[in-house]
Amino acid sequence: QVQLVESGGGLVQAGGSLRLSCAASGRTFSSYSMGWFRQPPGKEREFVAAIAAIAGNTRYEDSVKGRFTVSRDNAKNTVYLQMNSLNAEDTAVYYCAASSRAPWEVVITASGYKNWGQGTQVTVSS
């Protein structure tokens, strides 16, 4: 079992940047594939980005490709989401999640994750 705590959200103007962090407890963080999801106001939770436990393979939702970058630091038990060129459509609560599926797998569906953080609000003003 791993516990996750997100941070780094806030209010930013359109075109600005934020970096979200997700700190994980436990000594097996490096074996978890990690993902970022978001839930815009009044909408369903949606996939944003994910990174495998090994080899650093990543996947992105189409609307964030080229703007967002997911990375991880296993020594710090932390996964990051660097978000650039933010726009109003990026406004959402952002969640990180941990998956214990195969370590080379990049998990892009919410059902593939059993451990979730509490979320952090990102608001982009236009």
A tleap script that builds the chain and sets N, CA, C and O, in Angstrom:
source leaprc.protein.ff14SB
mol = sequence {
  NGLN VAL GLN LEU VAL GLU SER GLY GLY GLY
  LEU VAL GLN ALA GLY GLY SER LEU ARG LEU
  SER CYS ALA ALA SER GLY ARG THR PHE SER
  SER TYR SER MET GLY TRP PHE ARG GLN PRO
  PRO GLY LYS GLU ARG GLU PHE VAL ALA ALA
  ILE ALA ALA ILE ALA GLY ASN THR ARG TYR
  GLU ASP SER VAL LYS GLY ARG PHE THR VAL
  SER ARG ASP ASN ALA LYS ASN THR VAL TYR
  LEU GLN MET ASN SER LEU ASN ALA GLU ASP
  THR ALA VAL TYR TYR CYS ALA ALA SER SER
  ARG ALA PRO TRP GLU VAL VAL ILE THR ALA
  SER GLY TYR LYS ASN TRP GLY GLN GLY THR
  GLN VAL THR VAL SER CSER
}
set mol.1.N position { 0.850 -1.183 0.000 }
set mol.1.CA position { 0.000 0.000 0.000 }
set mol.1.C position { 0.892 1.242 0.000 }
set mol.1.O position { 1.898 1.292 0.707 }
set mol.2.N position { 0.524 2.217 -0.779 }
set mol.2.CA position { 1.280 3.458 -0.865 }
set mol.2.C position { 0.316 4.621 -0.660 }
set mol.2.O position { -0.805 4.607 -1.168 }
set mol.3.N position { 0.754 5.609 0.075 }
set mol.3.CA position { -0.051 6.813 0.289 }
set mol.3.C position { 0.545 7.954 -0.514 }
set mol.3.O position { 1.764 8.107 -0.596 }
set mol.4.N position { -0.335 8.755 -1.106 }
set mol.4.CA position { 0.087 9.800 -2.034 }
set mol.4.C position { -0.422 11.166 -1.587 }
set mol.4.O position { -1.568 11.305 -1.160 }
set mol.5.N position { 0.437 12.164 -1.690 }
set mol.5.CA position { 0.056 13.527 -1.333 }
set mol.5.C position { 0.514 14.464 -2.446 }
set mol.5.O position { 1.707 14.589 -2.722 }
set mol.6.N position { -0.465 15.123 -3.083 }
set mol.6.CA position { -0.149 16.078 -4.139 }
set mol.6.C position { 0.074 17.471 -3.561 }
set mol.6.O position { -0.445 17.816 -2.500 }
set mol.7.N position { 0.860 18.258 -4.289 }
set mol.7.CA position { 1.064 19.660 -3.935 }
set mol.7.C position { 1.443 20.422 -5.202 }
set mol.7.O position { 1.751 19.829 -6.236 }
set mol.8.N position { 1.413 21.743 -5.097 }
set mol.8.CA position { 1.857 22.567 -6.202 }
set mol.8.C position { 0.753 23.214 -7.002 }
set mol.8.O position { 1.025 23.997 -7.912 }
set mol.9.N position { -0.491 22.901 -6.681 }
set mol.9.CA position { -1.588 23.541 -7.399 }
set mol.9.C position { -1.736 24.996 -7.003 }
set mol.9.O position { -1.080 25.480 -6.080 }
set mol.10.N position { -2.612 25.685 -7.722 }
set mol.10.CA position { -2.845 27.086 -7.412 }
set mol.10.C position { -3.520 27.803 -8.553 }
set mol.10.O position { -4.047 27.185 -9.479 }
set mol.11.N position { -3.494 29.126 -8.470 }
set mol.11.CA position { -4.090 29.988 -9.489 }
set mol.11.C position { -2.982 30.540 -10.371 }
set mol.11.O position { -1.980 31.057 -9.876 }
set mol.12.N position { -3.168 30.428 -11.670 }
set mol.12.CA position { -2.170 30.901 -12.621 }
set mol.12.C position { -2.869 31.524 -13.813 }
set mol.12.O position { -3.976 31.123 -14.172 }
set mol.13.N position { -2.229 32.493 -14.419 }
set mol.13.CA position { -2.806 33.112 -15.620 }
set mol.13.C position { -2.580 32.223 -16.834 }
set mol.13.O position { -1.640 31.429 -16.875 }
set mol.14.N position { -3.443 32.369 -17.804 }
set mol.14.CA position { -3.292 31.631 -19.054 }
set mol.14.C position { -1.910 31.905 -19.650 }
set mol.14.O position { -1.434 33.040 -19.679 }
set mol.15.N position { -1.286 30.830 -20.121 }
set mol.15.CA position { 0.060 30.936 -20.655 }
set mol.15.C position { 1.145 30.659 -19.641 }
set mol.15.O position { 2.314 30.513 -19.995 }
set mol.16.N position { 0.762 30.586 -18.383 }
set mol.16.CA position { 1.719 30.355 -17.318 }
set mol.16.C position { 2.024 28.884 -17.111 }
set mol.16.O position { 1.564 28.019 -17.857 }
set mol.17.N position { 2.814 28.624 -16.074 }
set mol.17.CA position { 3.274 27.265 -15.776 }
set mol.17.C position { 3.084 26.937 -14.298 }
set mol.17.O position { 3.075 27.815 -13.436 }
set mol.18.N position { 2.936 25.656 -14.044 }
set mol.18.CA position { 2.922 25.120 -12.690 }
set mol.18.C position { 3.613 23.772 -12.706 }
set mol.18.O position { 3.628 23.084 -13.727 }
set mol.19.N position { 4.187 23.397 -11.571 }
set mol.19.CA position { 4.712 22.059 -11.418 }
set mol.19.C position { 4.038 21.399 -10.237 }
set mol.19.O position { 4.149 21.858 -9.100 }
set mol.20.N position { 3.343 20.325 -10.517 }
set mol.20.CA position { 2.718 19.537 -9.469 }
set mol.20.C position { 3.689 18.459 -8.994 }
set mol.20.O position { 4.459 17.900 -9.774 }
set mol.21.N position { 3.629 18.189 -7.703 }
set mol.21.CA position { 4.423 17.117 -7.115 }
set mol.21.C position { 3.498 16.131 -6.427 }
set mol.21.O position { 2.430 16.499 -5.937 }
set mol.22.N position { 3.909 14.905 -6.395 }
set mol.22.CA position { 3.145 13.866 -5.695 }
set mol.22.C position { 4.155 13.043 -4.904 }
set mol.22.O position { 4.951 12.294 -5.470 }
set mol.23.N position { 4.106 13.196 -3.593 }
set mol.23.CA position { 5.020 12.478 -2.712 }
set mol.23.C position { 4.370 11.185 -2.247 }
set mol.23.O position { 3.218 11.167 -1.812 }
set mol.24.N position { 5.126 10.114 -2.348 }
set mol.24.CA position { 4.611 8.798 -1.982 }
set mol.24.C position { 5.313 8.258 -0.750 }
set mol.24.O position { 6.514 8.448 -0.562 }
set mol.25.N position { 4.543 7.588 0.078 }
set mol.25.CA position { 5.129 6.919 1.232 }
set mol.25.C position { 5.518 5.503 0.836 }
set mol.25.O position { 5.102 5.010 -0.213 }
set mol.26.N position { 6.302 4.861 1.660 }
set mol.26.CA position { 6.650 3.473 1.405 }
set mol.26.C position { 7.965 3.310 0.694 }
set mol.26.O position { 8.460 4.237 0.052 }
set mol.27.N position { 8.532 2.124 0.810 }
set mol.27.CA position { 9.852 1.852 0.263 }
set mol.27.C position { 9.800 1.233 -1.120 }
set mol.27.O position { 10.847 0.948 -1.702 }
set mol.28.N position { 8.605 1.015 -1.665 }
set mol.28.CA position { 8.484 0.339 -2.957 }
set mol.28.C position { 8.003 1.267 -4.046 }
set mol.28.O position { 7.462 0.810 -5.054 }
set mol.29.N position { 8.189 2.569 -3.864 }
set mol.29.CA position { 7.700 3.534 -4.850 }
set mol.29.C position { 8.231 3.216 -6.233 }
set mol.29.O position { 7.506 3.348 -7.219 }
set mol.30.N position { 9.476 2.802 -6.323 }
set mol.30.CA position { 10.086 2.578 -7.632 }
set mol.30.C position { 9.439 1.452 -8.408 }
set mol.30.O position { 9.663 1.330 -9.613 }
set mol.31.N position { 8.646 0.630 -7.756 }
set mol.31.CA position { 7.982 -0.477 -8.452 }
set mol.31.C position { 6.600 -0.113 -8.967 }
set mol.31.O position { 5.956 -0.922 -9.636 }
set mol.32.N position { 6.134 1.096 -8.665 }
set mol.32.CA position { 4.801 1.522 -9.074 }
set mol.32.C position { 4.869 2.347 -10.353 }
set mol.32.O position { 5.704 3.242 -10.489 }
set mol.33.N position { 3.984 2.035 -11.279 }
set mol.33.CA position { 3.729 2.960 -12.369 }
set mol.33.C position { 2.834 4.069 -11.834 }
set mol.33.O position { 1.938 3.814 -11.029 }
set mol.34.N position { 3.072 5.283 -12.274 }
set mol.34.CA position { 2.376 6.441 -11.717 }
set mol.34.C position { 1.597 7.181 -12.800 }
set mol.34.O position { 1.988 7.213 -13.967 }
set mol.35.N position { 0.495 7.765 -12.380 }
set mol.35.CA position { -0.321 8.498 -13.331 }
set mol.35.C position { -0.858 9.785 -12.754 }
set mol.35.O position { -0.952 9.955 -11.539 }
set mol.36.N position { -1.206 10.681 -13.646 }
set mol.36.CA position { -1.893 11.920 -13.293 }
set mol.36.C position { -3.233 11.947 -14.003 }
set mol.36.O position { -3.322 11.675 -15.200 }
set mol.37.N position { -4.262 12.273 -13.261 }
set mol.37.CA position { -5.600 12.446 -13.789 }
set mol.37.C position { -6.111 13.813 -13.347 }
set mol.37.O position { -5.548 14.439 -12.449 }
set mol.38.N position { -7.171 14.259 -13.982 }
set mol.38.CA position { -7.783 15.516 -13.567 }
set mol.38.C position { -9.292 15.429 -13.719 }
set mol.38.O position { -9.815 14.658 -14.523 }
set mol.39.N position { -9.976 16.242 -12.924 }
set mol.39.CA position { -11.425 16.310 -12.996 }
set mol.39.C position { -11.834 17.766 -13.121 }
set mol.39.O position { -11.828 18.496 -12.130 }
set mol.40.N position { -12.189 18.201 -14.324 }
set mol.40.CA position { -12.653 19.579 -14.507 }
set mol.40.C position { -14.007 19.771 -13.838 }
set mol.40.O position { -14.696 18.787 -13.570 }
set mol.41.N position { -14.404 20.994 -13.564 }
set mol.41.CA position { -15.689 21.252 -12.919 }
set mol.41.C position { -16.843 20.663 -13.717 }
set mol.41.O position { -16.980 20.937 -14.909 }
set mol.42.N position { -17.667 19.861 -13.069 }
set mol.42.CA position { -18.847 19.303 -13.701 }
set mol.42.C position { -18.577 18.188 -14.694 }
set mol.42.O position { -19.484 17.772 -15.416 }
set mol.43.N position { -17.335 17.692 -14.744 }
set mol.43.CA position { -17.000 16.651 -15.708 }
set mol.43.C position { -16.431 15.421 -15.007 }
set mol.43.O position { -16.159 15.428 -13.807 }
set mol.44.N position { -16.263 14.368 -15.802 }
set mol.44.CA position { -15.694 13.135 -15.282 }
set mol.44.C position { -14.170 13.255 -15.144 }
set mol.44.O position { -13.534 14.094 -15.782 }
set mol.45.N position { -13.614 12.402 -14.300 }
set mol.45.CA position { -12.165 12.352 -14.170 }
set mol.45.C position { -11.567 11.834 -15.481 }
set mol.45.O position { -12.108 10.916 -16.097 }
set mol.46.N position { -10.448 12.430 -15.901 }
set mol.46.CA position { -9.846 12.051 -17.168 }
set mol.46.C position { -8.339 11.872 -17.026 }
set mol.46.O position { -7.693 12.477 -16.171 }
set mol.47.N position { -7.817 11.033 -17.879 }
set mol.47.CA position { -6.380 10.753 -17.899 }
set mol.47.C position { -5.615 11.966 -18.404 }
set mol.47.O position { -6.063 12.662 -19.315 }
set mol.48.N position { -4.449 12.211 -17.799 }
set mol.48.CA position { -3.585 13.310 -18.240 }
set mol.48.C position { -2.246 12.773 -18.717 }
set mol.48.O position { -1.833 13.025 -19.849 }
set mol.49.N position { -1.572 12.030 -17.845 }
set mol.49.CA position { -0.229 11.548 -18.179 }
set mol.49.C position { 0.120 10.392 -17.267 }
set mol.49.O position { -0.440 10.250 -16.180 }
set mol.50.N position { 1.060 9.560 -17.725 }
set mol.50.CA position { 1.498 8.438 -16.913 }
set mol.50.C position { 2.936 8.091 -17.238 }
set mol.50.O position { 3.435 8.369 -18.329 }
set mol.51.N position { 3.592 7.477 -16.262 }
set mol.51.CA position { 4.983 7.070 -16.437 }
set mol.51.C position { 5.161 5.689 -15.830 }
set mol.51.O position { 4.688 5.422 -14.726 }
set mol.52.N position { 5.840 4.820 -16.552 }
set mol.52.CA position { 6.062 3.465 -16.085 }
set mol.52.C position { 7.054 3.455 -14.924 }
set mol.52.O position { 7.769 4.426 -14.676 }
set mol.53.N position { 7.070 2.321 -14.225 }
set mol.53.CA position { 7.999 2.182 -13.098 }
set mol.53.C position { 9.439 2.097 -13.577 }
set mol.53.O position { 10.354 2.622 -12.942 }
set mol.54.N position { 9.625 1.425 -14.710 }
set mol.54.CA position { 10.978 1.271 -15.235 }
set mol.54.C position { 11.034 1.782 -16.659 }
set mol.54.O position { 10.005 1.895 -17.324 }
set mol.55.N position { 12.198 2.083 -17.115 }
set mol.55.CA position { 12.472 2.514 -18.492 }
set mol.55.C position { 11.955 3.909 -18.790 }
set mol.55.O position { 12.252 4.459 -19.851 }
set mol.56.N position { 11.189 4.493 -17.879 }
set mol.56.CA position { 10.738 5.862 -18.070 }
set mol.56.C position { 9.745 6.075 -19.177 }
set mol.56.O position { 9.563 7.203 -19.636 }
set mol.57.N position { 9.082 4.995 -19.628 }
set mol.57.CA position { 8.089 5.170 -20.687 }
set mol.57.C position { 6.961 6.064 -20.206 }
set mol.57.O position { 6.540 5.973 -19.053 }
set mol.58.N position { 6.471 6.924 -21.081 }
set mol.58.CA position { 5.420 7.863 -20.729 }
set mol.58.C position { 4.311 7.871 -21.772 }
set mol.58.O position { 4.516 7.475 -22.919 }
set mol.59.N position { 3.138 8.327 -21.358 }
set mol.59.CA position { 2.002 8.547 -22.256 }
set mol.59.C position { 1.306 9.830 -21.831 }
set mol.59.O position { 1.327 10.211 -20.661 }
set mol.60.N position { 0.685 10.492 -22.812 }
set mol.60.CA position { -0.016 11.745 -22.541 }
set mol.60.C position { -1.354 11.776 -23.239 }
set mol.60.O position { -1.530 11.196 -24.310 }
set mol.61.N position { -2.278 12.451 -22.629 }
set mol.61.CA position { -3.542 12.750 -23.289 }
set mol.61.C position { -3.253 13.749 -24.392 }
set mol.61.O position { -2.376 14.601 -24.244 }
set mol.62.N position { -3.977 13.657 -25.490 }
set mol.62.CA position { -3.635 14.444 -26.673 }
set mol.62.C position { -3.581 15.947 -26.412 }
set mol.62.O position { -2.708 16.633 -26.945 }
set mol.63.N position { -4.489 16.461 -25.612 }
set mol.63.CA position { -4.563 17.913 -25.436 }
set mol.63.C position { -3.396 18.481 -24.620 }
set mol.63.O position { -3.190 19.695 -24.599 }
set mol.64.N position { -2.640 17.621 -23.956 }
set mol.64.CA position { -1.528 18.125 -23.148 }
set mol.64.C position { -0.173 17.796 -23.752 }
set mol.64.O position { 0.857 18.237 -23.241 }
set mol.65.N position { -0.162 17.029 -24.826 }
set mol.65.CA position { 1.115 16.686 -25.470 }
set mol.65.C position { 1.853 17.949 -25.887 }
set mol.65.O position { 1.267 18.870 -26.456 }
set mol.66.N position { 3.146 17.975 -25.596 }
set mol.66.CA position { 3.956 19.136 -25.925 }
set mol.66.C position { 3.886 20.245 -24.905 }
set mol.66.O position { 4.687 21.179 -24.957 }
set mol.67.N position { 2.942 20.169 -23.969 }
set mol.67.CA position { 2.810 21.201 -22.930 }
set mol.67.C position { 3.129 20.656 -21.545 }
set mol.67.O position { 3.710 21.360 -20.719 }
set mol.68.N position { 2.753 19.403 -21.286 }
set mol.68.CA position { 2.946 18.795 -19.973 }
set mol.68.C position { 4.057 17.747 -20.068 }
set mol.68.O position { 4.236 17.101 -21.100 }
set mol.69.N position { 4.794 17.596 -18.970 }
set mol.69.CA position { 5.823 16.575 -18.888 }
set mol.69.C position { 5.724 15.867 -17.542 }
set mol.69.O position { 5.737 16.509 -16.492 }
set mol.70.N position { 5.627 14.553 -17.580 }
set mol.70.CA position { 5.602 13.753 -16.371 }
set mol.70.C position { 6.992 13.174 -16.153 }
set mol.70.O position { 7.646 12.733 -17.097 }
set mol.71.N position { 7.434 13.179 -14.910 }
set mol.71.CA position { 8.742 12.637 -14.568 }
set mol.71.C position { 8.682 12.085 -13.160 }
set mol.71.O position { 7.718 12.321 -12.432 }
set mol.72.N position { 9.709 11.354 -12.778 }
set mol.72.CA position { 9.736 10.780 -11.442 }
set mol.72.C position { 11.166 10.796 -10.909 }
set mol.72.O position { 12.133 10.726 -11.668 }
set mol.73.N position { 11.271 10.888 -9.602 }
set mol.73.CA position { 12.544 10.808 -8.902 }
set mol.73.C position { 12.375 9.722 -7.845 }
set mol.73.O position { 11.830 9.972 -6.771 }
set mol.74.N position { 12.842 8.528 -8.153 }
set mol.74.CA position { 12.636 7.411 -7.235 }
set mol.74.C position { 13.392 7.597 -5.924 }
set mol.74.O position { 12.978 7.071 -4.891 }
set mol.75.N position { 14.492 8.336 -5.957 }
set mol.75.CA position { 15.243 8.578 -4.727 }
set mol.75.C position { 14.440 9.452 -3.763 }
set mol.75.O position { 14.633 9.385 -2.549 }
set mol.76.N position { 13.547 10.265 -4.305 }
set mol.76.CA position { 12.723 11.151 -3.486 }
set mol.76.C position { 11.291 10.657 -3.363 }
set mol.76.O position { 10.453 11.327 -2.759 }
set mol.77.N position { 11.003 9.493 -3.928 }
set mol.77.CA position { 9.636 8.948 -3.880 }
set mol.77.C position { 8.616 9.959 -4.390 }
set mol.77.O position { 7.552 10.135 -3.796 }
set mol.78.N position { 8.944 10.611 -5.476 }
set mol.78.CA position { 8.098 11.696 -5.954 }
set mol.78.C position { 7.918 11.611 -7.471 }
set mol.78.O position { 8.849 11.291 -8.210 }
set mol.79.N position { 6.712 11.901 -7.904 }
set mol.79.CA position { 6.417 12.039 -9.324 }
set mol.79.C position { 5.969 13.479 -9.557 }
set mol.79.O position { 5.320 14.089 -8.708 }
set mol.80.N position { 6.325 14.001 -10.713 }
set mol.80.CA position { 6.055 15.407 -11.027 }
set mol.80.C position { 5.214 15.531 -12.289 }
set mol.80.O position { 5.207 14.643 -13.140 }
set mol.81.N position { 4.518 16.629 -12.390 }
set mol.81.CA position { 3.834 16.995 -13.622 }
set mol.81.C position { 4.142 18.459 -13.889 }
set mol.81.O position { 3.591 19.352 -13.244 }
set mol.82.N position { 5.025 18.692 -14.845 }
set mol.82.CA position { 5.348 20.054 -15.265 }
set mol.82.C position { 4.322 20.484 -16.300 }
set mol.82.O position { 4.156 19.819 -17.322 }
set mol.83.N position { 3.641 21.576 -16.048 }
set mol.83.CA position { 2.563 22.035 -16.918 }
set mol.83.C position { 2.915 23.426 -17.441 }
set mol.83.O position { 3.040 24.378 -16.671 }
set mol.84.N position { 3.072 23.530 -18.746 }
set mol.84.CA position { 3.400 24.795 -19.395 }
set mol.84.C position { 2.271 25.220 -20.327 }
set mol.84.O position { 1.413 24.415 -20.688 }
set mol.85.N position { 2.284 26.473 -20.705 }
set mol.85.CA position { 1.281 27.013 -21.633 }
set mol.85.C position { -0.135 26.651 -21.196 }
set mol.85.O position { -0.948 26.178 -21.990 }
set mol.86.N position { -0.401 26.879 -19.951 }
set mol.86.CA position { -1.709 26.518 -19.406 }
set mol.86.C position { -2.814 27.377 -19.999 }
set mol.86.O position { -2.615 28.549 -20.317 }
set mol.87.N position { -3.972 26.770 -20.138 }
set mol.87.CA position { -5.145 27.500 -20.614 }
set mol.87.C position { -6.343 27.167 -19.725 }
set mol.87.O position { -6.257 26.298 -18.856 }
set mol.88.N position { -7.442 27.852 -19.944 }
set mol.88.CA position { -8.610 27.714 -19.069 }
set mol.88.C position { -9.135 26.287 -19.038 }
set mol.88.O position { -9.694 25.852 -18.031 }
set mol.89.N position { -8.960 25.564 -20.120 }
set mol.89.CA position { -9.441 24.180 -20.187 }
set mol.89.C position { -8.640 23.241 -19.289 }
set mol.89.O position { -9.049 22.102 -19.061 }
set mol.90.N position { -7.510 23.707 -18.782 }
set mol.90.CA position { -6.710 22.894 -17.861 }
set mol.90.C position { -7.182 23.027 -16.415 }
set mol.90.O position { -6.690 22.322 -15.534 }
set mol.91.N position { -8.128 23.923 -16.168 }
set mol.91.CA position { -8.653 24.090 -14.825 }
set mol.91.C position { -9.322 22.799 -14.354 }
set mol.91.O position { -10.221 22.281 -15.016 }
set mol.92.N position { -8.882 22.288 -13.215 }
set mol.92.CA position { -9.385 21.009 -12.717 }
set mol.92.C position { -8.743 20.705 -11.368 }
set mol.92.O position { -7.799 21.367 -10.940 }
set mol.93.N position { -9.278 19.698 -10.725 }
set mol.93.CA position { -8.570 19.092 -9.593 }
set mol.93.C position { -7.689 17.995 -10.183 }
set mol.93.O position { -8.160 17.137 -10.930 }
set mol.94.N position { -6.422 18.035 -9.841 }
set mol.94.CA position { -5.460 17.073 -10.372 }
set mol.94.C position { -5.123 16.033 -9.309 }
set mol.94.O position { -4.845 16.364 -8.156 }
set mol.95.N position { -5.155 14.778 -9.723 }
set mol.95.CA position { -4.890 13.665 -8.836 }
set mol.95.C position { -3.695 12.848 -9.346 }
set mol.95.O position { -3.541 12.649 -10.551 }
set mol.96.N position { -2.875 12.391 -8.441 }
set mol.96.CA position { -1.886 11.393 -8.831 }
set mol.96.C position { -2.357 10.042 -8.323 }
set mol.96.O position { -3.144 9.947 -7.382 }
set mol.97.N position { -1.855 9.003 -8.971 }
set mol.97.CA position { -2.273 7.654 -8.652 }
set mol.97.C position { -1.114 6.690 -8.869 }
set mol.97.O position { -0.211 6.941 -9.666 }
set mol.98.N position { -1.166 5.588 -8.140 }
set mol.98.CA position { -0.124 4.567 -8.224 }
set mol.98.C position { -0.724 3.233 -8.630 }
set mol.98.O position { -1.768 2.817 -8.127 }
set mol.99.N position { -0.034 2.572 -9.557 }
set mol.99.CA position { -0.497 1.282 -10.055 }
set mol.99.C position { 0.567 0.224 -9.804 }
set mol.99.O position { 1.760 0.461 -9.996 }
set mol.100.N position { 0.110 -0.957 -9.368 }
set mol.100.CA position { 1.036 -2.054 -9.120 }
set mol.100.C position { 1.048 -3.058 -10.270 }
set mol.100.O position { 1.460 -4.206 -10.103 }
set mol.101.N position { 0.594 -2.613 -11.430 }
set mol.101.CA position { 0.672 -3.486 -12.603 }
set mol.101.C position { 2.132 -3.668 -13.012 }
set mol.101.O position { 3.043 -3.168 -12.352 }
set mol.102.N position { 2.333 -4.378 -14.087 }
set mol.102.CA position { 3.689 -4.682 -14.551 }
set mol.102.C position { 4.533 -3.419 -14.603 }
set mol.102.O position { 4.061 -2.388 -15.082 }
set mol.103.N position { 5.768 -3.472 -14.122 }
set mol.103.CA position { 6.575 -2.250 -13.979 }
set mol.103.C position { 6.918 -1.556 -15.287 }
set mol.103.O position { 7.260 -0.373 -15.286 }
set mol.104.N position { 6.831 -2.271 -16.402 }
set mol.104.CA position { 7.119 -1.631 -17.686 }
set mol.104.C position { 5.867 -1.021 -18.316 }
set mol.104.O position { 5.945 -0.349 -19.345 }
set mol.105.N position { 4.716 -1.260 -17.692 }
set mol.105.CA position { 3.447 -0.835 -18.293 }
set mol.105.C position { 3.138 0.616 -17.950 }
set mol.105.O position { 3.310 1.045 -16.809 }
set mol.106.N position { 2.685 1.358 -18.934 }
set mol.106.CA position { 2.184 2.709 -18.719 }
set mol.106.C position { 0.664 2.604 -18.631 }
set mol.106.O position { 0.010 2.265 -19.617 }
set mol.107.N position { 0.118 2.883 -17.498 }
set mol.107.CA position { -1.306 2.664 -17.229 }
set mol.107.C position { -2.074 3.954 -17.486 }
set mol.107.O position { -1.808 4.976 -16.853 }
set mol.108.N position { -3.022 3.909 -18.411 }
set mol.108.CA position { -3.741 5.132 -18.788 }
set mol.108.C position { -5.205 5.129 -18.385 }
set mol.108.O position { -5.910 6.108 -18.630 }
set mol.109.N position { -5.682 4.042 -17.766 }
set mol.109.CA position { -7.075 3.992 -17.335 }
set mol.109.C position { -7.157 4.091 -15.814 }
set mol.109.O position { -6.318 3.541 -15.101 }
set mol.110.N position { -8.163 4.790 -15.333 }
set mol.110.CA position { -8.336 4.977 -13.890 }
set mol.110.C position { -8.503 3.644 -13.170 }
set mol.110.O position { -8.069 3.487 -12.029 }
set mol.111.N position { -9.134 2.690 -13.841 }
set mol.111.CA position { -9.371 1.390 -13.216 }
set mol.111.C position { -8.077 0.631 -12.946 }
set mol.111.O position { -8.065 -0.329 -12.175 }
set mol.112.N position { -6.996 1.059 -13.576 }
set mol.112.CA position { -5.707 0.404 -13.373 }
set mol.112.C position { -4.973 0.861 -12.137 }
set mol.112.O position { -3.902 0.346 -11.818 }
set mol.113.N position { -5.539 1.819 -11.444 }
set mol.113.CA position { -4.898 2.392 -10.261 }
set mol.113.C position { -5.717 2.100 -9.008 }
set mol.113.O position { -6.940 2.233 -8.992 }
set mol.114.N position { -4.999 1.697 -7.960 }
set mol.114.CA position { -5.676 1.398 -6.703 }
set mol.114.C position { -5.398 2.436 -5.629 }
set mol.114.O position { -6.130 2.514 -4.641 }
set mol.115.N position { -4.369 3.222 -5.803 }
set mol.115.CA position { -3.984 4.195 -4.786 }
set mol.115.C position { -4.064 5.594 -5.381 }
set mol.115.O position { -3.513 5.857 -6.450 }
set mol.116.N position { -4.750 6.480 -4.686 }
set mol.116.CA position { -4.991 7.831 -5.184 }
set mol.116.C position { -4.655 8.862 -4.111 }
set mol.116.O position { -4.820 8.621 -2.915 }
set mol.117.N position { -4.182 10.012 -4.570 }
set mol.117.CA position { -4.014 11.132 -3.671 }
set mol.117.C position { -5.319 11.869 -3.468 }
set mol.117.O position { -6.351 11.489 -4.022 }
set mol.118.N position { -5.271 12.928 -2.670 }
set mol.118.CA position { -6.486 13.679 -2.346 }
set mol.118.C position { -6.798 14.759 -3.381 }
set mol.118.O position { -7.894 15.319 -3.387 }
set mol.119.N position { -5.852 15.043 -4.239 }
set mol.119.CA position { -6.066 16.022 -5.296 }
set mol.119.C position { -5.560 17.404 -4.935 }
set mol.119.O position { -5.482 17.771 -3.763 }
set mol.120.N position { -5.218 18.162 -5.963 }
set mol.120.CA position { -4.803 19.547 -5.784 }
set mol.120.C position { -5.465 20.388 -6.879 }
set mol.120.O position { -5.503 19.987 -8.043 }
set mol.121.N position { -5.979 21.542 -6.500 }
set mol.121.CA position { -6.730 22.383 -7.426 }
set mol.121.C position { -5.785 23.216 -8.283 }
set mol.121.O position { -4.860 23.855 -7.782 }
set mol.122.N position { -6.042 23.191 -9.576 }
set mol.122.CA position { -5.352 24.067 -10.524 }
set mol.122.C position { -6.405 24.926 -11.202 }
set mol.122.O position { -7.342 24.410 -11.810 }
set mol.123.N position { -6.247 26.234 -11.097 }
set mol.123.CA position { -7.180 27.162 -11.715 }
set mol.123.C position { -6.405 28.088 -12.644 }
set mol.123.O position { -5.457 28.755 -12.228 }
set mol.124.N position { -6.820 28.117 -13.902 }
set mol.124.CA position { -6.164 28.958 -14.898 }
set mol.124.C position { -7.126 30.068 -15.275 }
set mol.124.O position { -8.233 29.815 -15.752 }
set mol.125.N position { -6.696 31.289 -15.059 }
set mol.125.CA position { -7.545 32.438 -15.378 }
set mol.125.C position { -7.215 32.933 -16.779 }
set mol.125.O position { -6.051 33.010 -17.174 }
set mol.126.N position { -8.263 33.265 -17.516 }
set mol.126.CA position { -8.058 33.724 -18.901 }
set mol.126.C position { -8.080 35.234 -18.981 }
set mol.126.O position { -7.925 35.797 -20.064 }
savepdb mol mol.pdb
quit
